[in-house]
Every structure is written in structure tokens, then in C-alpha cells.
PDB file of C-alpha atoms in Angstrom:
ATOM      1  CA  UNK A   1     115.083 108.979  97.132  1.00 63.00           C
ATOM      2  CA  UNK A   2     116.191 106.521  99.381  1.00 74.00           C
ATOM      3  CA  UNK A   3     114.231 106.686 102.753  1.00 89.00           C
ATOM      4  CA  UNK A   4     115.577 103.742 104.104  1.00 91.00           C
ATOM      5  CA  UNK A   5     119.542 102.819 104.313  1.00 92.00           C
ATOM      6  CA  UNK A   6     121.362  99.961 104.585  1.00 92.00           C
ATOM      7  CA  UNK A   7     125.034 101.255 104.578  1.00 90.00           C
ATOM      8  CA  UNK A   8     127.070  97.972 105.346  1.00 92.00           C
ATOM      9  CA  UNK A   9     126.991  96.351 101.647  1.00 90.00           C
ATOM     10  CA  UNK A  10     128.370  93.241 103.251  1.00 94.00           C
ATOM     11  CA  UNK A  11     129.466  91.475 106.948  1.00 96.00           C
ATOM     12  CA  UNK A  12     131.127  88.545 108.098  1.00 97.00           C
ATOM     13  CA  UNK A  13     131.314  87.092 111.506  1.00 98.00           C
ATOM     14  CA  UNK A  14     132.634  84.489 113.387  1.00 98.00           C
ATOM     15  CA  UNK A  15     129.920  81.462 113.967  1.00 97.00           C
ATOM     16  CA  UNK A  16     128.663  81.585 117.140  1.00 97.00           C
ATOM     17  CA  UNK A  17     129.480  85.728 117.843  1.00 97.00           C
ATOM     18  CA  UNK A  18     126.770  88.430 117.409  1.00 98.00           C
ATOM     19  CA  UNK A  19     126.155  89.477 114.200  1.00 98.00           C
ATOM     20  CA  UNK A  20     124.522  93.448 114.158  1.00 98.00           C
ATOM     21  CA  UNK A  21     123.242  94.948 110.715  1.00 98.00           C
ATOM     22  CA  UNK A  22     122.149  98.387 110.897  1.00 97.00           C
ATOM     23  CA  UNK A  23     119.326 100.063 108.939  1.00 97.00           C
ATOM     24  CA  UNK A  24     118.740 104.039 109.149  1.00 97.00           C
ATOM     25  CA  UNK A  25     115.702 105.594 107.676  1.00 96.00           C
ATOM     26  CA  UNK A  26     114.923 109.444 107.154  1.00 94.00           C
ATOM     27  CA  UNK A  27     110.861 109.539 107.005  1.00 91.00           C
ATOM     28  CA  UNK A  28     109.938 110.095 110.530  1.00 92.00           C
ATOM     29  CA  UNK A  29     105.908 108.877 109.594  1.00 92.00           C
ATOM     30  CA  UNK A  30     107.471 105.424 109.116  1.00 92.00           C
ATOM     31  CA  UNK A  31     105.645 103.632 112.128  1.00 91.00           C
ATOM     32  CA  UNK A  32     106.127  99.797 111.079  1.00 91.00           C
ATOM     33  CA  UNK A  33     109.511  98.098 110.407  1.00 93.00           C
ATOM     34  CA  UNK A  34     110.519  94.816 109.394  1.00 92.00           C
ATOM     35  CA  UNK A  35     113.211  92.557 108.661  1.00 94.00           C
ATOM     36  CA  UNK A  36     113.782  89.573 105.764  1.00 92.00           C
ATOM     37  CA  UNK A  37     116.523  87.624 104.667  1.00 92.00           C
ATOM     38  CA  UNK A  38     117.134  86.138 101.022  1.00 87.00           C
ATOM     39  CA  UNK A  39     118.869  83.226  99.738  1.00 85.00           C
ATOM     40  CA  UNK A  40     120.095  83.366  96.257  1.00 79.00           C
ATOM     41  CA  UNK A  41     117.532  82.227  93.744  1.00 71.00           C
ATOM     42  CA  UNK A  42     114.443  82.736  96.429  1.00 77.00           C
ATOM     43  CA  UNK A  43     112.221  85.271  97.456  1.00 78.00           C
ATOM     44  CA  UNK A  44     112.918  87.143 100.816  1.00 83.00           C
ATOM     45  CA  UNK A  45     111.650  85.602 103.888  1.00 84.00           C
ATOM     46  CA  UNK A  46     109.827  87.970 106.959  1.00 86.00           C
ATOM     47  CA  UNK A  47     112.460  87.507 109.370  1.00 92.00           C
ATOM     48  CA  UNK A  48     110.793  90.079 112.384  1.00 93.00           C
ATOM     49  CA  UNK A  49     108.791  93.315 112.970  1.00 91.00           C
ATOM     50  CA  UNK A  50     108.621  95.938 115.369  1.00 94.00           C
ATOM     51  CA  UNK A  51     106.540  98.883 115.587  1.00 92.00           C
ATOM     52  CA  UNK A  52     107.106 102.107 116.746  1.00 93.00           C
ATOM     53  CA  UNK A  53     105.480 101.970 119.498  1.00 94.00           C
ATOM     54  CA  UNK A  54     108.265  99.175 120.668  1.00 95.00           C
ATOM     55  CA  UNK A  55     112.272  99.778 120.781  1.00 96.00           C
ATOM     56  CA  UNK A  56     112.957  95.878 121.195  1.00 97.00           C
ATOM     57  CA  UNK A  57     111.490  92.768 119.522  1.00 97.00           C
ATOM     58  CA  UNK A  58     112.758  89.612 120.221  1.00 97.00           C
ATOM     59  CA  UNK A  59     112.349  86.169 118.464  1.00 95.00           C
ATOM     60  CA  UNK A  60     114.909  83.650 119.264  1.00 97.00           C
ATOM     61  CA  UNK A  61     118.364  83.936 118.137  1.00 97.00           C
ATOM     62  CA  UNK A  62     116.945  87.190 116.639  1.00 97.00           C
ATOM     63  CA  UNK A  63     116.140  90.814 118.032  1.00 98.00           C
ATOM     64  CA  UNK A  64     115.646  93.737 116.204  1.00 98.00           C
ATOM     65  CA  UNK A  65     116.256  97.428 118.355  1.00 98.00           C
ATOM     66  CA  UNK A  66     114.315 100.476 117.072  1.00 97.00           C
ATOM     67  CA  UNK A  67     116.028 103.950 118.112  1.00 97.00           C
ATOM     68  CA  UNK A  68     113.213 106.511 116.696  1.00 95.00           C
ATOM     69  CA  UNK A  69     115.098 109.865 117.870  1.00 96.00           C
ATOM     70  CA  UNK A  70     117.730 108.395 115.896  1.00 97.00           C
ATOM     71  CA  UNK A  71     115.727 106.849 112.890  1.00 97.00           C
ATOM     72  CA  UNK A  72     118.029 103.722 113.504  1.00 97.00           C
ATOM     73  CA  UNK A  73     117.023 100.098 113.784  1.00 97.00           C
ATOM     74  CA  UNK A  74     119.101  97.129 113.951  1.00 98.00           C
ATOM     75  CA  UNK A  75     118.948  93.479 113.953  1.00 98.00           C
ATOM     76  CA  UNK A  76     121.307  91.196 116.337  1.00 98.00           C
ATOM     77  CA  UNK A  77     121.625  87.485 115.346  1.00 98.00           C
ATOM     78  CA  UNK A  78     123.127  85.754 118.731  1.00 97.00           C
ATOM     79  CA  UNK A  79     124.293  83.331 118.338  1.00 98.00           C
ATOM     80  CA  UNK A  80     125.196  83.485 114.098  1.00 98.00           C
ATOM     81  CA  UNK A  81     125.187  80.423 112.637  1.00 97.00           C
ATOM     82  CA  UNK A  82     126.748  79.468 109.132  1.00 96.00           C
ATOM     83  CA  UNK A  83     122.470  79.013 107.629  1.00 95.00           C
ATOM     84  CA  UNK A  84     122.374  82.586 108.745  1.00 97.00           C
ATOM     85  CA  UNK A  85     124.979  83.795 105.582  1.00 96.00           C
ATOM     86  CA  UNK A  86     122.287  85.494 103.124  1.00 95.00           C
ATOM     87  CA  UNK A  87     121.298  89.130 102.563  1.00 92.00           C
ATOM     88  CA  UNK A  88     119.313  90.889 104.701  1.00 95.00           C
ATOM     89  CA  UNK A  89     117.104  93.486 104.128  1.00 92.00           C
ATOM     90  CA  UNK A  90     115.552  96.277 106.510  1.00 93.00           C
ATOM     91  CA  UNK A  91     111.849  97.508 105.320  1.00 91.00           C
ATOM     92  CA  UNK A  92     109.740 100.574 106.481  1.00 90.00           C
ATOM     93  CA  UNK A  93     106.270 101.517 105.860  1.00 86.00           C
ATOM     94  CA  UNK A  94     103.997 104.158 106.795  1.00 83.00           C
ATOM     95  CA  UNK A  95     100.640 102.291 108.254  1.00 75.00           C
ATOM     96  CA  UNK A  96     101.161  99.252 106.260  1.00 63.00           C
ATOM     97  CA  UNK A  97     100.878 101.179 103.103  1.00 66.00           C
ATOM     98  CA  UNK A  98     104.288 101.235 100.256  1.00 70.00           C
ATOM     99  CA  UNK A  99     107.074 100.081 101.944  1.00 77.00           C
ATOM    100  CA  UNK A 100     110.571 101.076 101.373  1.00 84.00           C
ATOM    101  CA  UNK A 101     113.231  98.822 101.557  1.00 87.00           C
ATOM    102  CA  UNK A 102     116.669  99.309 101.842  1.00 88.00           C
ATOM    103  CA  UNK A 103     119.555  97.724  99.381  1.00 85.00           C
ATOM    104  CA  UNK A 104     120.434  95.059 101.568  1.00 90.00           C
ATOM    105  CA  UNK A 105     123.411  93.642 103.387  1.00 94.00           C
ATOM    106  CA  UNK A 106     125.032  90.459 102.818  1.00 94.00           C
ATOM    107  CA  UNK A 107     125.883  88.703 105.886  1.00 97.00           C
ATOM    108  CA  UNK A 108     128.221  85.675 105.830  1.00 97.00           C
ATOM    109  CA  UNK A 109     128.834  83.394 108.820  1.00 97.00           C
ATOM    110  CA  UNK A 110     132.076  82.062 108.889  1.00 96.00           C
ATOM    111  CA  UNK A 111     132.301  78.841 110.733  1.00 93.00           C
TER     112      UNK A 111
ATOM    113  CA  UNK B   1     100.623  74.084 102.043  1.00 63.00           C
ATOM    114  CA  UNK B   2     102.312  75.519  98.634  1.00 76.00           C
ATOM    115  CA  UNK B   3     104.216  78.439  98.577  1.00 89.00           C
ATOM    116  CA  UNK B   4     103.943  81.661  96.493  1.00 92.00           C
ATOM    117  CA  UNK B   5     104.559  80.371  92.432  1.00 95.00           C
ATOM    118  CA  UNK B   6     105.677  83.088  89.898  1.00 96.00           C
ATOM    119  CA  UNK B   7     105.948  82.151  86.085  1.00 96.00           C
ATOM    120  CA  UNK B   8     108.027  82.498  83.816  1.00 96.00           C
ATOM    121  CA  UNK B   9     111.219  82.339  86.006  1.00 94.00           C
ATOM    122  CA  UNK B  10     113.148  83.748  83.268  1.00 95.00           C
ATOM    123  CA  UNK B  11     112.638  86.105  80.321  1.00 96.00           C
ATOM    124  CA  UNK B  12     114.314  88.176  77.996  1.00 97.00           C
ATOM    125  CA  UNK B  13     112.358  90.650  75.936  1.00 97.00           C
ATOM    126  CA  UNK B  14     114.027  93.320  73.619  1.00 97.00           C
ATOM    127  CA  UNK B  15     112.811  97.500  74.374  1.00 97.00           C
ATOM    128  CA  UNK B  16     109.563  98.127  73.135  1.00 97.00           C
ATOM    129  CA  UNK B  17     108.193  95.379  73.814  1.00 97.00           C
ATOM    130  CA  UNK B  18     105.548  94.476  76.725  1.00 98.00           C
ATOM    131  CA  UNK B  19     105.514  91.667  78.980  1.00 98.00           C
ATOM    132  CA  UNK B  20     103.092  89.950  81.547  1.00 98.00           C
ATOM    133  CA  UNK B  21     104.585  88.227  84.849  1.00 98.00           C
ATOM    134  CA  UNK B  22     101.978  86.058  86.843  1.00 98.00           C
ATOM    135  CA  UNK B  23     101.642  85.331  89.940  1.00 97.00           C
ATOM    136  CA  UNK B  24      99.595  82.577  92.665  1.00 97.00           C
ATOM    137  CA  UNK B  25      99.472  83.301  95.925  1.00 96.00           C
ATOM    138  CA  UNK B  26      99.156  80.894  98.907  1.00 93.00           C
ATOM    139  CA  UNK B  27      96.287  79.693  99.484  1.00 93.00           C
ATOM    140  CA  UNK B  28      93.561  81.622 101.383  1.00 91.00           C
ATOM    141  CA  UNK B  29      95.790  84.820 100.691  1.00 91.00           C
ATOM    142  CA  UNK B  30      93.966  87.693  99.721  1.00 92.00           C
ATOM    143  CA  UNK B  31      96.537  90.353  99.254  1.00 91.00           C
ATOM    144  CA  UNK B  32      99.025  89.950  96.343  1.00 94.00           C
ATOM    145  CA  UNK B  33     102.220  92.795  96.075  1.00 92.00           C
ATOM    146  CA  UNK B  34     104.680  92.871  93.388  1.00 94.00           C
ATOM    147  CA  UNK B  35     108.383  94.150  93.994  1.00 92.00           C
ATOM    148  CA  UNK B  36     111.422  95.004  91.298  1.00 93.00           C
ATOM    149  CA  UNK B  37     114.504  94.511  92.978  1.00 87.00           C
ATOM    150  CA  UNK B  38     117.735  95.532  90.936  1.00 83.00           C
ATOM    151  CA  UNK B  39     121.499  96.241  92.090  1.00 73.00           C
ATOM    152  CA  UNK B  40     121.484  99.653  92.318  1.00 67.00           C
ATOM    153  CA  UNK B  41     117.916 100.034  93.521  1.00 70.00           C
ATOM    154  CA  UNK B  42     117.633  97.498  96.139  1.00 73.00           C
ATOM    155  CA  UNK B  43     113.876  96.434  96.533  1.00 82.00           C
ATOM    156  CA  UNK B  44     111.280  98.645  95.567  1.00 86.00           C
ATOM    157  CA  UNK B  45     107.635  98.256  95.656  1.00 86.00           C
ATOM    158  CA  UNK B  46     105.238  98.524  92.952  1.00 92.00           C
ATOM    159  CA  UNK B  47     101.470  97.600  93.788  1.00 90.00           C
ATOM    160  CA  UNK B  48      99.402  96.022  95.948  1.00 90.00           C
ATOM    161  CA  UNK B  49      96.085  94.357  95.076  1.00 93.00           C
ATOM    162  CA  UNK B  50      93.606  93.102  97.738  1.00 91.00           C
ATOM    163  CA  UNK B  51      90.165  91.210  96.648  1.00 91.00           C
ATOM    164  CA  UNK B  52      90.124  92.273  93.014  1.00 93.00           C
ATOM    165  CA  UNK B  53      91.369  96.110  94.050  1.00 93.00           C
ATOM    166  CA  UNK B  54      94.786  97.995  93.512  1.00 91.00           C
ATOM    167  CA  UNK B  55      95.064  99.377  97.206  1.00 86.00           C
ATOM    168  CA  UNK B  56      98.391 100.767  97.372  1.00 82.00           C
ATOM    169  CA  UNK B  57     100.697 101.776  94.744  1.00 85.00           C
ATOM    170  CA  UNK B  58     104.197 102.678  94.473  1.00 85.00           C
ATOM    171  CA  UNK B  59     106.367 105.736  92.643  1.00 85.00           C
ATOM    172  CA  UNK B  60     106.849 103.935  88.914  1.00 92.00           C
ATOM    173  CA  UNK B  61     105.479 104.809  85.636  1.00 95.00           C
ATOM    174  CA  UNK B  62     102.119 103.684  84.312  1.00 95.00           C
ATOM    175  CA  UNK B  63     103.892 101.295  82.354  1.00 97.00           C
ATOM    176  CA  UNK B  64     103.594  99.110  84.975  1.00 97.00           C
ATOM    177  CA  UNK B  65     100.297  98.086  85.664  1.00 96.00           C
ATOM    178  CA  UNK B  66      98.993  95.052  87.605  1.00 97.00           C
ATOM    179  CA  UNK B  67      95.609  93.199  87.996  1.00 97.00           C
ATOM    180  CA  UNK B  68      94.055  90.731  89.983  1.00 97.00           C
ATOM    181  CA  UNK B  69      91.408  88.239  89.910  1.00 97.00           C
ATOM    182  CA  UNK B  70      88.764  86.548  91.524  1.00 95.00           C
ATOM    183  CA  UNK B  71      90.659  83.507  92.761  1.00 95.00           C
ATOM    184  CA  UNK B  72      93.502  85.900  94.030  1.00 95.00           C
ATOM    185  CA  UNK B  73      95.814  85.122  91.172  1.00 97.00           C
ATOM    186  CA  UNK B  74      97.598  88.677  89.840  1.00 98.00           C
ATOM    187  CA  UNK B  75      99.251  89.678  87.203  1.00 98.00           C
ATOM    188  CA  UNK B  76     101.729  92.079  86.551  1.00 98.00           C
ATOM    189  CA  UNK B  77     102.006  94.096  82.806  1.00 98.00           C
ATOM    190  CA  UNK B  78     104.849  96.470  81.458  1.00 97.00           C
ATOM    191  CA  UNK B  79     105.195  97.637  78.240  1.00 96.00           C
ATOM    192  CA  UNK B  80     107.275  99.486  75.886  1.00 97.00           C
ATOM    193  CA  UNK B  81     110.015  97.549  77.962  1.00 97.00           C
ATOM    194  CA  UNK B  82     113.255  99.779  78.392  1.00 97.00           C
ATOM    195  CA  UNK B  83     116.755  98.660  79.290  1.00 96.00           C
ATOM    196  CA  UNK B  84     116.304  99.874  82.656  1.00 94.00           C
ATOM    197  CA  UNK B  85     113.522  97.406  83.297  1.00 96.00           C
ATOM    198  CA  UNK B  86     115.590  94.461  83.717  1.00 96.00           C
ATOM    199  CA  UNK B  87     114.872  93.465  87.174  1.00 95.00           C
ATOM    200  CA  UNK B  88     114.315  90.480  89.672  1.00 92.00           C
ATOM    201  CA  UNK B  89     110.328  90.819  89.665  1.00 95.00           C
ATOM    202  CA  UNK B  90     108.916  89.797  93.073  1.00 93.00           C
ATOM    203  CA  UNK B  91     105.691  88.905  94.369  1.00 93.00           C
ATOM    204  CA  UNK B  92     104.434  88.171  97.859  1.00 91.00           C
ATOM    205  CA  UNK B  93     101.099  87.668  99.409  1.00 91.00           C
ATOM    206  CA  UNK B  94      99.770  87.758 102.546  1.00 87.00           C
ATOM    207  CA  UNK B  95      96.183  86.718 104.420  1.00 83.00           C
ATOM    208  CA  UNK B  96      95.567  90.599 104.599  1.00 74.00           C
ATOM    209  CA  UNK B  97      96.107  93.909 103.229  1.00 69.00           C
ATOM    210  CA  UNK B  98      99.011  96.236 104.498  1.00 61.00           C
ATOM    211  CA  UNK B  99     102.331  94.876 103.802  1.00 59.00           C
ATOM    212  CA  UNK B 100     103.668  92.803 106.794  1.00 62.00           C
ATOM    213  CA  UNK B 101     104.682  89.520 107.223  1.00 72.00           C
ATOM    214  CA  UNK B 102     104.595  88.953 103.334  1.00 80.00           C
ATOM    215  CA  UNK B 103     105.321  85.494 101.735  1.00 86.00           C
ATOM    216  CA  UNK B 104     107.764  86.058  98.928  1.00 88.00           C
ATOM    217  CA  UNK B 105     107.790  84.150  95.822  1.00 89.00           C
ATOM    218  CA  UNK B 106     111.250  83.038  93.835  1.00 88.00           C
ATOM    219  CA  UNK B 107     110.767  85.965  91.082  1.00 91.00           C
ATOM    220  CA  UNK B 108     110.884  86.343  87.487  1.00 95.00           C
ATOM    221  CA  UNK B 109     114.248  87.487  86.327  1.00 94.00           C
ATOM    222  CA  UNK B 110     113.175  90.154  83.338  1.00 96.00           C
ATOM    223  CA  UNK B 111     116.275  90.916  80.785  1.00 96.00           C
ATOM    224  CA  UNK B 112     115.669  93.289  78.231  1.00 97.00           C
ATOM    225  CA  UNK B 113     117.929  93.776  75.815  1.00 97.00           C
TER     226      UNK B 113
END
């Protein structure tokens, strides 16, 4: 079953406007979440976490918002740049242990 | 310092056979993970191996099994390969276990025809 969803398949934006992709996730136990992005032909790269505990993480032109009476998190790229077109995933685990990822959403920049 | 290395990068296998993906972490990493990611699927986690021990596992068949050895190197065995196999195998490893801030590696692409 899918415990984590990513229900945007694909976005574009405007370079230099906010880019949101949204992640929703139906395990409540899920205490740690993270973010990657993948280029085509790589591995995904640990973009940012946040843990429960948190609703707002911030790390530069990123910033992931965890809503846990909605089992929603989202990332905000501000502003996007072209570098940022890739797929993103969301990921969930409960303590650290088999995380769930969702299917991803491709994100291109348009400059 | 040098990334995550998987070998082969690509491999086709026909069903019933088995297969062995390898893996080398970073340096000084400990904890090894291996992922299939497929269309339909997304990612999905298989195992996780920490200092020689399978510490968490995922929800696939034991025709995937994994191992890992003393200098942190892992690999990762499936046999009686089906069609539904084929798959973008991933590993990542990290300084400890638990599966944050992973360090992916560029995959294995597994078809099975």
C-alpha cells in the first residue's frame, strides 16, 4: 500500500517564482520525513529533513512545512532556478527504520 | 572523497535466473541500504545492513537477499528473476544506521526478459 503520496506526477514553474510540491502520507507513526531530488542517470540526493516534532525546516532556497493533523508536508523552492528541474521525492519513516517513499514529482524550471 | 559506486550499471538477465548487484559505500560509512525503484512503484526499500548485520528490512520476497562485509562493501542477491524484477536497483550509505541523510549511488538498471 502506498503510505506516502506524491499526487502531482509533474510541475513547471517560472524561474525565479516559488515552486511547492506536496507529499501526503497516511501512517500517523511516521515521525521522520525527508526530501531528495534525482537527476536522470544518478542516485537521489538528501535534499532536507524535518521531524515531527518541527512544522518548518529551512535550508536556503529550500523549506519543507510538516502539517501532522493533516499528514501533509511540502517543500517550497524560492527562488526556483532552472538546476532545480529534476524529480523530487518525499520519504517517511517510522524511527529511522523502512522508509517509504513516494513516486515522485518531476519539477521543471522554466527559465 | 568518492562517492557511493554500484556495479554492473547495466544488466539483463532472462526469468529464472539469479543475479548479484554490488555495492561500495563511502568511505567510513557503516550503514549500506538497497532500494528498487520502478515506474509504477516509485522507490521502495529493501534492506539495510549496518557492521556486518541486516537491521531493517523491507516488505519483498526472500528472493531478495543482501549481505555485507567486513570492509562495509554489500551485496545484493535475487534469484529465480521474474519479469517484474526489472528495476533501477539503488544503494545508499550513510555514517550510521537509521535511514537519513543517505548518500545514493547511480544504480544498476536490472532488465529481465
Amino acid at each position: 500500500d502506498q503510505q506516502v503520496k506524491q499526487n502531482s506526477p509533474s510541475l513547471s514553474v517560472q524561474e525565479g517564482r516559488i515552486s511547492i510540491l506536496n507529499c501526503d502520507y497516511t501512517n500517523s507513526m511516521f515521525d521522520y520525513f525527508l526530501w531528495y531530488k534525482k537527476y536522470p542517470a544518478e542516485g537521489p540526493t538528501f535534499l532536507i529533513s524535518i521531524s515531527s516534532i518541527k512544522d518548518k525546516n529551512e535550508d536556503g532556497r529550500f523549506t519543507v512545512f510538516l502539517n501532522k493533523s493533516a499528514k501533509h508536508l511540502s517543500l517550497h523552492i524560492v527562488p526556483s532556478q532552472p538546476g532545480d528541474s529534476a524529480v523530487y521525492f518525499c520519504a517517511a519513516s517510522v524511527g529511522n527504520n523502512d522508509m517509504r517513499f513516494g513516486a515522485g514529482t518531476r519539477l521543471t524550471v522554466k527559465p | 572523497k568518492a562517492g557511493v559506486t554500484q556495479t554492473p550499471r547495466y544488466l539483463i538477465k532472462t526469468r529464472g535466473q539469479q543475479v548479484t548487484l554490488s555495492c561500495s559505500p563511502i568511505s567510513g560509512h557503516r550503514s549500506v541500504s538497497w532500494y528498487q525503484q520502478t515506474p509504477g512503484q516509485g522507490l521502495q526499500f529493501l534492506f539495510e545492513y549496518f557492521s556486518e548485520t541486516q537491521r531493517n528490512k523491507g516488505n519483498f520476497p526472500g528472493r531478495f537477499s543482501g549481505r555485507q562485509f567486513s570492509n562495509s562493501r554489500s551485496e545484493m542477491n535475487v534469484s529465480t528473476l521474474e519479469l517484474g524484477d526489472s528495476a533501477l536497483y539503488l544503494c545508499a550509505s550513510s555514517t550510521r544506521t537509521g535511514l537519513d541523510e543517505q548518500y545514493f549511488g547511480p544504480g544498476t538498471r536490472l532488465t529481465v526478459t
